[in-house]
Every structure is written in C-alpha cells, then in structure tokens.
Short mmCIF file of C-alpha atoms in Angstrom, two decimals:
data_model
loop_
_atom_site.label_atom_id
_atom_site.label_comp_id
_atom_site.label_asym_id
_atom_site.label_seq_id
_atom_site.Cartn_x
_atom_site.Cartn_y
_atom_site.Cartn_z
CA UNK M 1 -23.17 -0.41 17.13
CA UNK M 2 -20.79 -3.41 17.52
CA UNK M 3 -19.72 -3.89 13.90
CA UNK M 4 -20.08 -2.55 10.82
CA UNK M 5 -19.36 -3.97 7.49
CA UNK M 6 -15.53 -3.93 6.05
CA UNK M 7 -16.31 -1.65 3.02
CA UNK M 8 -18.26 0.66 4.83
CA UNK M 9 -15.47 1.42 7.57
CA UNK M 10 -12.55 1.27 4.84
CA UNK M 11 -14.54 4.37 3.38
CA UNK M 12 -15.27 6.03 6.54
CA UNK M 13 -11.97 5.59 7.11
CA UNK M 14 -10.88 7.27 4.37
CA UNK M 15 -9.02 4.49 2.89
CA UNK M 16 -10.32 4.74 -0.51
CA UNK M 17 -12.56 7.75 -1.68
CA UNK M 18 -15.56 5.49 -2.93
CA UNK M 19 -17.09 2.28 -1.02
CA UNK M 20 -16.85 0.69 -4.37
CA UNK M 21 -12.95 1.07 -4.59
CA UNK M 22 -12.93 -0.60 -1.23
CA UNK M 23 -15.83 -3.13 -2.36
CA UNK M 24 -13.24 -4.40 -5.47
CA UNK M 25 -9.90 -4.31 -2.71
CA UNK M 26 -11.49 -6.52 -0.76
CA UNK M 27 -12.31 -8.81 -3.98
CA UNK M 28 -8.84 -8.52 -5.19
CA UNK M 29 -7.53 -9.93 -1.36
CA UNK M 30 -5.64 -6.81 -0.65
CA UNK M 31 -7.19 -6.65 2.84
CA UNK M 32 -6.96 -9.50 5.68
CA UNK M 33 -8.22 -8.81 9.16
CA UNK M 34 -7.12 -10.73 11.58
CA UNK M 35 -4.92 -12.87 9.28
CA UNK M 36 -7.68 -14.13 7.15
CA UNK M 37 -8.70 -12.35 3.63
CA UNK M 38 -11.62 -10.07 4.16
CA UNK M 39 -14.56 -9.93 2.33
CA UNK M 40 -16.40 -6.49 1.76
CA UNK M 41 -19.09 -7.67 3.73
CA UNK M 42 -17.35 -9.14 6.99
CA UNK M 43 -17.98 -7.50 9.93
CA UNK M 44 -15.42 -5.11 11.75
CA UNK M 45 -15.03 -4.62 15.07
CA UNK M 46 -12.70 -2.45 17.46
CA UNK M 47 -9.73 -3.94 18.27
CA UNK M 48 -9.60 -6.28 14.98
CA UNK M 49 -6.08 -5.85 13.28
CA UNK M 50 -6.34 -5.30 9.59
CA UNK M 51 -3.96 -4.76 6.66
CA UNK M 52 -4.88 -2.70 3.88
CA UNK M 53 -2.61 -2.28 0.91
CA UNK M 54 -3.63 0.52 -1.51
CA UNK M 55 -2.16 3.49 -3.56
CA UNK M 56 -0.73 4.85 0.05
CA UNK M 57 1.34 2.11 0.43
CA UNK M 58 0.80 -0.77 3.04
CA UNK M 59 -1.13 -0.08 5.90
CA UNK M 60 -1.20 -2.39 9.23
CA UNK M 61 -3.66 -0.98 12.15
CA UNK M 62 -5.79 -1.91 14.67
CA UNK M 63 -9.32 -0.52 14.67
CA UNK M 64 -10.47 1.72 17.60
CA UNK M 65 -13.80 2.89 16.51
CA UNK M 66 -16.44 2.04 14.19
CA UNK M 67 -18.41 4.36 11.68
CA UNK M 68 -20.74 3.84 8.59
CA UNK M 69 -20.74 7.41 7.81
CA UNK M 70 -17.86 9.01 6.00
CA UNK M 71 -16.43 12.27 8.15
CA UNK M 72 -13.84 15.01 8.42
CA UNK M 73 -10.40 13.37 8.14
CA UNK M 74 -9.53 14.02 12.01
CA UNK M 75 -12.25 11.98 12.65
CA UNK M 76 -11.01 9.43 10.25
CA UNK M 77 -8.19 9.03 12.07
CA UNK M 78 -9.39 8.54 15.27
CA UNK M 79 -10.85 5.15 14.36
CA UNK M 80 -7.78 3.42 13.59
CA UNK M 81 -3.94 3.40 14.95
CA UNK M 82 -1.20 2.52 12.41
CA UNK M 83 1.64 0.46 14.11
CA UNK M 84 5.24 1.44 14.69
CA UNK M 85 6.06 -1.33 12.09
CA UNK M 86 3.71 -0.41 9.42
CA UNK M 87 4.93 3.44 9.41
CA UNK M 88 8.75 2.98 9.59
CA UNK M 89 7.76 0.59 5.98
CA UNK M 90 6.23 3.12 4.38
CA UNK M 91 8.67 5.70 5.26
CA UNK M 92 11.49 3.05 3.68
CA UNK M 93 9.43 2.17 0.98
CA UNK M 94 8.65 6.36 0.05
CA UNK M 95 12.15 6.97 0.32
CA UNK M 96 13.00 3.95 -1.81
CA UNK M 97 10.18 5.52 -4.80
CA UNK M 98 11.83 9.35 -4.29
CA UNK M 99 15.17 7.20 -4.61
CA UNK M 100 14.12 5.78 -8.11
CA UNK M 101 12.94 8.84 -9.14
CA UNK M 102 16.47 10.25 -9.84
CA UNK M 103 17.31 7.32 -11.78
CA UNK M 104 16.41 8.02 -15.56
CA UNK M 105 15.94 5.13 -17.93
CA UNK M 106 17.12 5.42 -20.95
CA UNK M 107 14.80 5.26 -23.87
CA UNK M 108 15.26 3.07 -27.16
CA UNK M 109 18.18 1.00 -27.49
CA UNK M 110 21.78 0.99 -25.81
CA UNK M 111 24.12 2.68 -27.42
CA UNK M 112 28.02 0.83 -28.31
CA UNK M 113 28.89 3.09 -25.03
CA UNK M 114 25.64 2.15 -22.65
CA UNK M 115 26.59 -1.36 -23.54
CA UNK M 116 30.25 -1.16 -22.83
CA UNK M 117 28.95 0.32 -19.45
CA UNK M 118 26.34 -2.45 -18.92
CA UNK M 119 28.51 -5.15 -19.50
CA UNK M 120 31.43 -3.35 -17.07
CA UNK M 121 28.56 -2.90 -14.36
CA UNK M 122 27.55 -6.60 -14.41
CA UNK M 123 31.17 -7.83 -14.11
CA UNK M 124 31.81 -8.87 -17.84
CA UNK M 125 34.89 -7.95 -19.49
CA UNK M 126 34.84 -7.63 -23.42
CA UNK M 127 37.80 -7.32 -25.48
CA UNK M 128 41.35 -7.41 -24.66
#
C-alpha cells in the first residue's frame, strides 16, 4: 500500500473518532498537506507533512505510516510524528485556555464600580 485516502488515515489516526468528522474537516479547509488544502479524498503518503487543526488544538506532523483500518492508540501513534514546533504551540496555547479559565466574566451589566474600574484599566480618567 502506497497511499491511502486523507479521511481514512485522519481516522486511523485517531484524529477524529468518525471518518465523517474528518470527511467535513477536510471540507471546511482545516487540513493542508504539503501546503495545499486537502481534500478527503487526496491521497496520503509517508513522509507528506500535514496540518490538522481540530478540538486538540493545532497539529503539524509528518506521516510515517499508512493505515485504512482504525487501531489501538499506540499504533495510532506510530504513523505520524508531531514536530518540536507544533507541540511547544499547543503547550502555550493549553496554558493560555487554563490561564482564561481563572478569569470570571461578569454577567449582566457593569456596575457604577466595574465601570469606574474599566475606565481606570483602559487609561481614562473621569471626574476631578
């Protein structure tokens, strides 16, 4: 086997749980391989680079093995290696979400205080 078609290996790959979820990513152009958007029916083949953006984060790896049958995750993960890049983003990027996560917006509208603050926060100075 010299290729195999993108959805396929996104799902053996354990990208997306359904070939269907990887079907519509491709539609939507959150995958390029190579540097060109990928179609769900384009062929893969080891040593193509691909980007993958889903609910994981962004992904950038180069394939190493091909499979149109959906496995245990280790061997998943032995047909793909994520660059250095592409995991020191997503560790910034998770850090940046658990970050936010502290952060508690406040629900209806200001209050004479929260506005005070708001306006002291952006540099404004009201009153005297």
């Amino acid at each position: 086997m010299d290729s195999v078609r993108m959805d396929k290996w996104l799902w053996a790959a354990r990208f997306f749980k359904t070939r269907a979820l990887a079907a519509q990513s491709c539609e939507m152009g959150r995958i390029t391989s190579n540097d060109h958007q990928a179609k769900a029916a384009r062929d893969v083949r080891v040593g193509d680079r691909l980007r993958v953006k889903n609910e994981g984060g962004l992904f950038e790896v180069e394939v190493l093995g091909l499979s149109s049958v959906r496995g245990p995750a280790a061997t998943a993960q032995a047909l793909y290696r994520e660059t250095e890049a592409s995991k020191v983003a997503r560790a910034k990027a998770e850090e940046e979400r658990k970050a936010m996560a502290e952060f508690e917006l406040p629900t209806g509208r200001p209050s004479k205080k929260d506005r005070r603050t708001i306006s002291k926060f952006r540099g404004r100075v009201i009153g005297f």
